[in-house]
Amino acid sequence: MARAIWNGVVIAESEATRMVEGNHYFPPEAVKQEYLSESSHHTVCGWKGTASYYNVVVDGSTNKDAAWYYPQPKDAAKEIAGYVAFWRGVRVEA
């Protein structure tokens, strides 16, 4: 079971994460959307495509751009379409 935790709160939890480049990507239904807010930030990966970001918000504290996902990845990364990964202090335990 993998868990994403920030500020003592479990933000995502799943036995069905997908590992890509050392990151656990959580299925959308495993992520507690109440802790995410849309960000306007985007980045581009040469083989995965354009990533969109979420801010992680717990108990009034915001971790800017701490989660990302690929809404429409390139074919090479289609298995992580919509899956969410974390960084910037969000601890992922597996």
Short mmCIF file of N, CA, C and O in Angstrom, two decimals:
data_model
loop_
_atom_site.label_atom_id
_atom_site.label_comp_id
_atom_site.label_asym_id
_atom_site.label_seq_id
_atom_site.Cartn_x
_atom_site.Cartn_y
_atom_site.Cartn_z
N MET A 1 0.85 -1.18 0.00
CA MET A 1 0.00 0.00 0.00
C MET A 1 0.89 1.24 0.00
O MET A 1 1.74 1.40 0.87
N ALA A 2 0.70 2.09 -0.96
CA ALA A 2 1.43 3.36 -1.00
C ALA A 2 0.53 4.47 -0.46
O ALA A 2 -0.69 4.46 -0.68
N ARG A 3 1.16 5.40 0.26
CA ARG A 3 0.43 6.54 0.83
C ARG A 3 1.22 7.82 0.57
O ARG A 3 2.44 7.83 0.70
N ALA A 4 0.50 8.89 0.23
CA ALA A 4 1.10 10.21 0.12
C ALA A 4 0.60 11.02 1.32
O ALA A 4 -0.61 11.10 1.55
N ILE A 5 1.55 11.59 2.07
CA ILE A 5 1.22 12.26 3.34
C ILE A 5 1.87 13.64 3.36
O ILE A 5 3.05 13.80 3.04
N TRP A 6 1.08 14.63 3.76
CA TRP A 6 1.62 15.97 3.95
C TRP A 6 0.93 16.62 5.14
O TRP A 6 -0.29 16.50 5.30
N ASN A 7 1.71 17.25 6.01
CA ASN A 7 1.20 17.88 7.24
C ASN A 7 0.40 16.89 8.08
O ASN A 7 -0.61 17.24 8.68
N GLY A 8 0.84 15.62 8.08
CA GLY A 8 0.21 14.60 8.90
C GLY A 8 -1.09 14.05 8.35
O GLY A 8 -1.76 13.27 9.03
N VAL A 9 -1.45 14.42 7.13
CA VAL A 9 -2.72 13.98 6.54
C VAL A 9 -2.43 13.09 5.33
O VAL A 9 -1.61 13.44 4.48
N VAL A 10 -3.15 11.97 5.24
CA VAL A 10 -3.03 11.10 4.07
C VAL A 10 -3.83 11.73 2.94
O VAL A 10 -5.04 11.91 3.03
N ILE A 11 -3.13 12.06 1.86
CA ILE A 11 -3.74 12.73 0.70
C ILE A 11 -4.14 11.71 -0.35
O ILE A 11 -5.11 11.89 -1.09
N ALA A 12 -3.39 10.60 -0.44
CA ALA A 12 -3.68 9.55 -1.40
C ALA A 12 -3.23 8.23 -0.82
O ALA A 12 -2.27 8.18 -0.06
N GLU A 13 -3.95 7.15 -1.21
CA GLU A 13 -3.63 5.83 -0.68
C GLU A 13 -4.09 4.79 -1.69
O GLU A 13 -5.25 4.82 -2.12
N SER A 14 -3.18 3.90 -2.09
CA SER A 14 -3.56 2.90 -3.09
C SER A 14 -2.57 1.74 -3.13
O SER A 14 -1.38 1.91 -2.87
N GLU A 15 -3.09 0.57 -3.51
CA GLU A 15 -2.25 -0.59 -3.79
C GLU A 15 -1.98 -0.68 -5.28
O GLU A 15 -1.29 -1.60 -5.73
N ALA A 16 -2.52 0.26 -6.06
CA ALA A 16 -2.42 0.19 -7.52
C ALA A 16 -1.70 1.39 -8.13
O ALA A 16 -2.08 1.88 -9.18
N THR A 17 -0.64 1.87 -7.44
CA THR A 17 0.13 2.96 -8.03
C THR A 17 0.94 2.42 -9.20
O THR A 17 1.18 1.22 -9.30
N ARG A 18 1.36 3.32 -10.05
CA ARG A 18 2.22 2.97 -11.18
C ARG A 18 3.53 3.72 -11.01
O ARG A 18 3.53 4.94 -10.82
N MET A 19 4.63 2.99 -11.06
CA MET A 19 5.94 3.61 -10.87
C MET A 19 6.51 4.06 -12.22
O MET A 19 6.59 3.27 -13.16
N VAL A 20 6.88 5.33 -12.28
CA VAL A 20 7.53 5.89 -13.46
C VAL A 20 8.64 6.80 -12.97
O VAL A 20 8.39 7.72 -12.18
N GLU A 21 9.84 6.54 -13.42
CA GLU A 21 11.02 7.34 -13.06
C GLU A 21 11.14 7.55 -11.55
O GLU A 21 11.45 8.63 -11.07
N GLY A 22 10.86 6.49 -10.79
CA GLY A 22 11.00 6.54 -9.34
C GLY A 22 9.86 7.21 -8.59
O GLY A 22 9.93 7.36 -7.37
N ASN A 23 8.81 7.61 -9.29
CA ASN A 23 7.66 8.26 -8.66
C ASN A 23 6.45 7.34 -8.67
O ASN A 23 6.17 6.68 -9.67
N HIS A 24 5.73 7.31 -7.54
CA HIS A 24 4.46 6.60 -7.47
C HIS A 24 3.39 7.50 -8.06
O HIS A 24 3.18 8.62 -7.59
N TYR A 25 2.70 7.02 -9.07
CA TYR A 25 1.55 7.73 -9.64
C TYR A 25 0.29 7.04 -9.11
O TYR A 25 0.10 5.84 -9.32
N PHE A 26 -0.54 7.82 -8.40
CA PHE A 26 -1.74 7.28 -7.78
C PHE A 26 -2.93 7.38 -8.72
O PHE A 26 -3.11 8.40 -9.38
N PRO A 27 -3.77 6.33 -8.77
CA PRO A 27 -4.97 6.43 -9.59
C PRO A 27 -5.85 7.57 -9.10
O PRO A 27 -5.89 7.85 -7.89
N PRO A 28 -6.56 8.24 -10.01
CA PRO A 28 -7.35 9.41 -9.61
C PRO A 28 -8.32 9.13 -8.46
O PRO A 28 -8.48 9.97 -7.57
N GLU A 29 -8.93 7.95 -8.46
CA GLU A 29 -9.91 7.64 -7.41
C GLU A 29 -9.28 7.41 -6.05
O GLU A 29 -9.96 7.40 -5.02
N ALA A 30 -7.95 7.27 -5.99
CA ALA A 30 -7.24 7.05 -4.73
C ALA A 30 -6.79 8.36 -4.09
O ALA A 30 -6.27 8.36 -2.97
N VAL A 31 -6.99 9.47 -4.79
CA VAL A 31 -6.53 10.78 -4.32
C VAL A 31 -7.70 11.54 -3.72
O VAL A 31 -8.77 11.64 -4.32
N LYS A 32 -7.50 12.06 -2.52
CA LYS A 32 -8.56 12.83 -1.84
C LYS A 32 -8.58 14.25 -2.41
O LYS A 32 -7.78 15.10 -2.02
N GLN A 33 -9.48 14.46 -3.34
CA GLN A 33 -9.55 15.72 -4.09
C GLN A 33 -9.78 16.94 -3.20
O GLN A 33 -9.42 18.06 -3.58
N GLU A 34 -10.32 16.74 -2.01
CA GLU A 34 -10.56 17.89 -1.13
C GLU A 34 -9.27 18.55 -0.68
O GLU A 34 -9.28 19.68 -0.18
N TYR A 35 -8.14 17.87 -0.84
CA TYR A 35 -6.85 18.44 -0.46
C TYR A 35 -6.08 19.03 -1.65
O TYR A 35 -4.95 19.48 -1.49
N LEU A 36 -6.70 19.04 -2.81
CA LEU A 36 -6.04 19.58 -4.01
C LEU A 36 -6.78 20.78 -4.56
O LEU A 36 -8.00 20.83 -4.53
N SER A 37 -6.02 21.75 -5.06
CA SER A 37 -6.60 22.87 -5.78
C SER A 37 -5.80 23.06 -7.07
O SER A 37 -4.58 22.88 -7.08
N GLU A 38 -6.50 23.40 -8.13
CA GLU A 38 -5.85 23.56 -9.43
C GLU A 38 -4.77 24.63 -9.38
O GLU A 38 -4.92 25.65 -8.72
N SER A 39 -3.70 24.37 -10.09
CA SER A 39 -2.62 25.34 -10.25
C SER A 39 -2.56 25.70 -11.73
O SER A 39 -2.96 24.91 -12.59
N SER A 40 -2.04 26.86 -12.04
CA SER A 40 -1.89 27.26 -13.44
C SER A 40 -0.54 26.81 -14.00
O SER A 40 -0.23 27.06 -15.16
N HIS A 41 0.26 26.14 -13.18
CA HIS A 41 1.60 25.71 -13.58
C HIS A 41 1.55 24.49 -14.51
O HIS A 41 0.75 23.58 -14.31
N HIS A 42 2.42 24.48 -15.51
CA HIS A 42 2.55 23.35 -16.43
C HIS A 42 4.02 23.17 -16.76
O HIS A 42 4.78 24.13 -16.78
N THR A 43 4.42 21.93 -17.01
CA THR A 43 5.76 21.64 -17.50
C THR A 43 5.63 20.64 -18.63
O THR A 43 4.58 20.00 -18.79
N VAL A 44 6.71 20.49 -19.41
CA VAL A 44 6.68 19.57 -20.54
C VAL A 44 7.80 18.55 -20.39
O VAL A 44 8.96 18.92 -20.14
N CYS A 45 7.45 17.29 -20.54
CA CYS A 45 8.42 16.19 -20.56
C CYS A 45 8.48 15.67 -21.99
O CYS A 45 7.43 15.48 -22.62
N GLY A 46 9.67 15.44 -22.47
CA GLY A 46 9.85 15.01 -23.85
C GLY A 46 9.12 13.73 -24.22
O GLY A 46 8.64 13.60 -25.33
N TRP A 47 9.00 12.79 -23.27
CA TRP A 47 8.34 11.53 -23.63
C TRP A 47 6.97 11.34 -23.00
O TRP A 47 6.18 10.53 -23.46
N LYS A 48 6.67 12.11 -21.93
CA LYS A 48 5.36 11.97 -21.29
C LYS A 48 4.35 13.01 -21.78
O LYS A 48 3.16 12.75 -21.78
N GLY A 49 4.82 14.19 -22.12
CA GLY A 49 3.91 15.24 -22.58
C GLY A 49 3.83 16.39 -21.60
O GLY A 49 4.78 16.66 -20.85
N THR A 50 2.70 17.08 -21.59
CA THR A 50 2.51 18.26 -20.75
C THR A 50 1.86 17.88 -19.43
O THR A 50 0.79 17.26 -19.41
N ALA A 51 2.52 18.26 -18.34
CA ALA A 51 2.01 17.98 -17.00
C ALA A 51 1.24 19.19 -16.48
O ALA A 51 1.64 20.34 -16.70
N SER A 52 0.15 18.92 -15.80
CA SER A 52 -0.61 19.94 -15.08
C SER A 52 -0.35 19.73 -13.59
O SER A 52 -0.02 18.62 -13.17
N TYR A 53 -0.55 20.77 -12.80
CA TYR A 53 -0.21 20.70 -11.38
C TYR A 53 -1.39 21.04 -10.48
O TYR A 53 -2.31 21.74 -10.87
N TYR A 54 -1.30 20.54 -9.26
CA TYR A 54 -2.21 20.89 -8.18
C TYR A 54 -1.40 21.47 -7.04
O TYR A 54 -0.26 21.08 -6.80
N ASN A 55 -2.01 22.38 -6.30
CA ASN A 55 -1.50 22.79 -5.00
C ASN A 55 -2.09 21.80 -3.99
O ASN A 55 -3.25 21.39 -4.13
N VAL A 56 -1.31 21.44 -2.99
CA VAL A 56 -1.81 20.59 -1.91
C VAL A 56 -2.14 21.51 -0.74
O VAL A 56 -1.30 22.30 -0.31
N VAL A 57 -3.39 21.42 -0.25
CA VAL A 57 -3.85 22.31 0.81
C VAL A 57 -4.37 21.47 1.98
O VAL A 57 -5.30 20.69 1.83
N VAL A 58 -3.72 21.63 3.15
CA VAL A 58 -4.09 20.90 4.35
C VAL A 58 -4.13 21.87 5.51
O VAL A 58 -3.16 22.57 5.78
N ASP A 59 -5.26 21.91 6.20
CA ASP A 59 -5.42 22.75 7.39
C ASP A 59 -4.98 24.19 7.15
O ASP A 59 -4.28 24.79 7.99
N GLY A 60 -5.33 24.76 6.01
CA GLY A 60 -5.02 26.15 5.71
C GLY A 60 -3.61 26.40 5.20
O GLY A 60 -3.28 27.52 4.84
N SER A 61 -2.76 25.37 5.16
CA SER A 61 -1.41 25.52 4.62
C SER A 61 -1.39 25.00 3.19
O SER A 61 -1.98 23.97 2.89
N THR A 62 -0.67 25.75 2.32
CA THR A 62 -0.62 25.40 0.90
C THR A 62 0.80 25.01 0.50
O THR A 62 1.75 25.72 0.79
N ASN A 63 0.92 23.87 -0.16
CA ASN A 63 2.17 23.41 -0.74
C ASN A 63 2.00 23.57 -2.25
O ASN A 63 1.37 22.75 -2.92
N LYS A 64 2.55 24.67 -2.76
CA LYS A 64 2.33 25.06 -4.15
C LYS A 64 2.93 24.06 -5.14
O LYS A 64 4.08 23.67 -5.00
N ASP A 65 2.12 23.67 -6.11
CA ASP A 65 2.54 22.79 -7.20
C ASP A 65 3.16 21.48 -6.70
O ASP A 65 4.07 20.94 -7.31
N ALA A 66 2.64 20.94 -5.62
CA ALA A 66 3.23 19.75 -5.00
C ALA A 66 2.71 18.43 -5.58
O ALA A 66 3.20 17.37 -5.22
N ALA A 67 1.75 18.52 -6.49
CA ALA A 67 1.24 17.31 -7.15
C ALA A 67 1.13 17.59 -8.63
O ALA A 67 0.87 18.72 -9.04
N TRP A 68 1.37 16.54 -9.43
CA TRP A 68 1.24 16.73 -10.88
C TRP A 68 0.62 15.51 -11.53
O TRP A 68 0.59 14.43 -10.95
N TYR A 69 0.09 15.75 -12.71
CA TYR A 69 -0.54 14.66 -13.48
C TYR A 69 -0.48 15.02 -14.96
O TYR A 69 -0.23 16.16 -15.34
N TYR A 70 -0.70 14.00 -15.77
CA TYR A 70 -0.70 14.18 -17.23
C TYR A 70 -2.11 13.90 -17.74
O TYR A 70 -2.52 12.76 -17.85
N PRO A 71 -2.89 14.96 -18.02
CA PRO A 71 -4.26 14.74 -18.47
C PRO A 71 -4.34 14.06 -19.84
O PRO A 71 -5.24 13.27 -20.08
N GLN A 72 -3.39 14.37 -20.72
CA GLN A 72 -3.35 13.77 -22.05
C GLN A 72 -1.90 13.46 -22.41
O GLN A 72 -1.29 14.14 -23.23
N PRO A 73 -1.35 12.40 -21.79
CA PRO A 73 0.06 12.09 -22.04
C PRO A 73 0.28 11.56 -23.46
O PRO A 73 -0.65 11.12 -24.13
N LYS A 74 1.53 11.59 -23.85
CA LYS A 74 1.91 10.97 -25.12
C LYS A 74 1.70 9.45 -25.00
O LYS A 74 1.60 8.91 -23.90
N ASP A 75 1.67 8.77 -26.13
CA ASP A 75 1.42 7.33 -26.14
C ASP A 75 2.35 6.53 -25.24
O ASP A 75 1.94 5.57 -24.60
N ALA A 76 3.61 6.95 -25.15
CA ALA A 76 4.58 6.22 -24.33
C ALA A 76 4.22 6.22 -22.85
O ALA A 76 4.67 5.36 -22.09
N ALA A 77 3.40 7.17 -22.42
CA ALA A 77 3.03 7.29 -21.00
C ALA A 77 1.53 7.16 -20.77
O ALA A 77 1.02 7.54 -19.73
N LYS A 78 0.82 6.58 -21.72
CA LYS A 78 -0.64 6.54 -21.62
C LYS A 78 -1.14 5.81 -20.38
O LYS A 78 -2.24 6.09 -19.90
N GLU A 79 -0.31 4.92 -19.80
CA GLU A 79 -0.74 4.18 -18.61
C GLU A 79 -0.85 5.07 -17.37
O GLU A 79 -1.41 4.64 -16.36
N ILE A 80 -0.34 6.29 -17.41
CA ILE A 80 -0.47 7.19 -16.25
C ILE A 80 -1.42 8.36 -16.53
O ILE A 80 -1.44 9.33 -15.77
N ALA A 81 -2.21 8.28 -17.57
CA ALA A 81 -3.18 9.35 -17.87
C ALA A 81 -4.07 9.60 -16.66
O ALA A 81 -4.73 8.69 -16.16
N GLY A 82 -4.05 10.83 -16.15
CA GLY A 82 -4.87 11.20 -15.01
C GLY A 82 -4.34 10.78 -13.65
O GLY A 82 -4.86 11.20 -12.63
N TYR A 83 -3.31 9.95 -13.61
CA TYR A 83 -2.72 9.53 -12.34
C TYR A 83 -1.93 10.69 -11.73
O TYR A 83 -1.38 11.51 -12.45
N VAL A 84 -1.88 10.74 -10.40
CA VAL A 84 -1.28 11.88 -9.69
C VAL A 84 -0.02 11.45 -8.93
O VAL A 84 -0.02 10.45 -8.22
N ALA A 85 1.04 12.25 -9.08
CA ALA A 85 2.30 12.03 -8.35
C ALA A 85 2.57 13.25 -7.47
O ALA A 85 2.01 14.33 -7.68
N PHE A 86 3.45 13.07 -6.49
CA PHE A 86 3.70 14.11 -5.49
C PHE A 86 5.20 14.36 -5.31
O PHE A 86 6.02 13.48 -5.51
N TRP A 87 5.51 15.57 -4.85
CA TRP A 87 6.88 15.94 -4.50
C TRP A 87 6.80 17.14 -3.58
O TRP A 87 5.78 17.38 -2.95
N ARG A 88 7.89 17.90 -3.44
CA ARG A 88 7.96 19.12 -2.61
C ARG A 88 7.52 18.89 -1.17
O ARG A 88 6.70 19.64 -0.62
N GLY A 89 8.07 17.85 -0.57
CA GLY A 89 7.79 17.63 0.85
C GLY A 89 6.63 16.70 1.14
O GLY A 89 6.41 16.35 2.29
N VAL A 90 5.89 16.31 0.11
CA VAL A 90 4.86 15.30 0.33
C VAL A 90 5.58 13.95 0.43
O VAL A 90 6.31 13.57 -0.47
N ARG A 91 5.42 13.28 1.55
CA ARG A 91 6.10 12.02 1.79
C ARG A 91 5.28 10.87 1.19
O ARG A 91 4.07 10.76 1.45
N VAL A 92 5.93 10.07 0.38
CA VAL A 92 5.26 8.89 -0.18
C VAL A 92 5.88 7.66 0.48
O VAL A 92 7.09 7.44 0.38
N GLU A 93 5.04 6.89 1.15
CA GLU A 93 5.47 5.66 1.81
C GLU A 93 4.93 4.49 1.03
O GLU A 93 3.77 4.51 0.61
N ALA A 94 5.76 3.50 0.84
CA ALA A 94 5.27 2.29 0.12
C ALA A 94 5.79 1.05 0.80
O ALA A 94 6.76 1.07 1.51
#
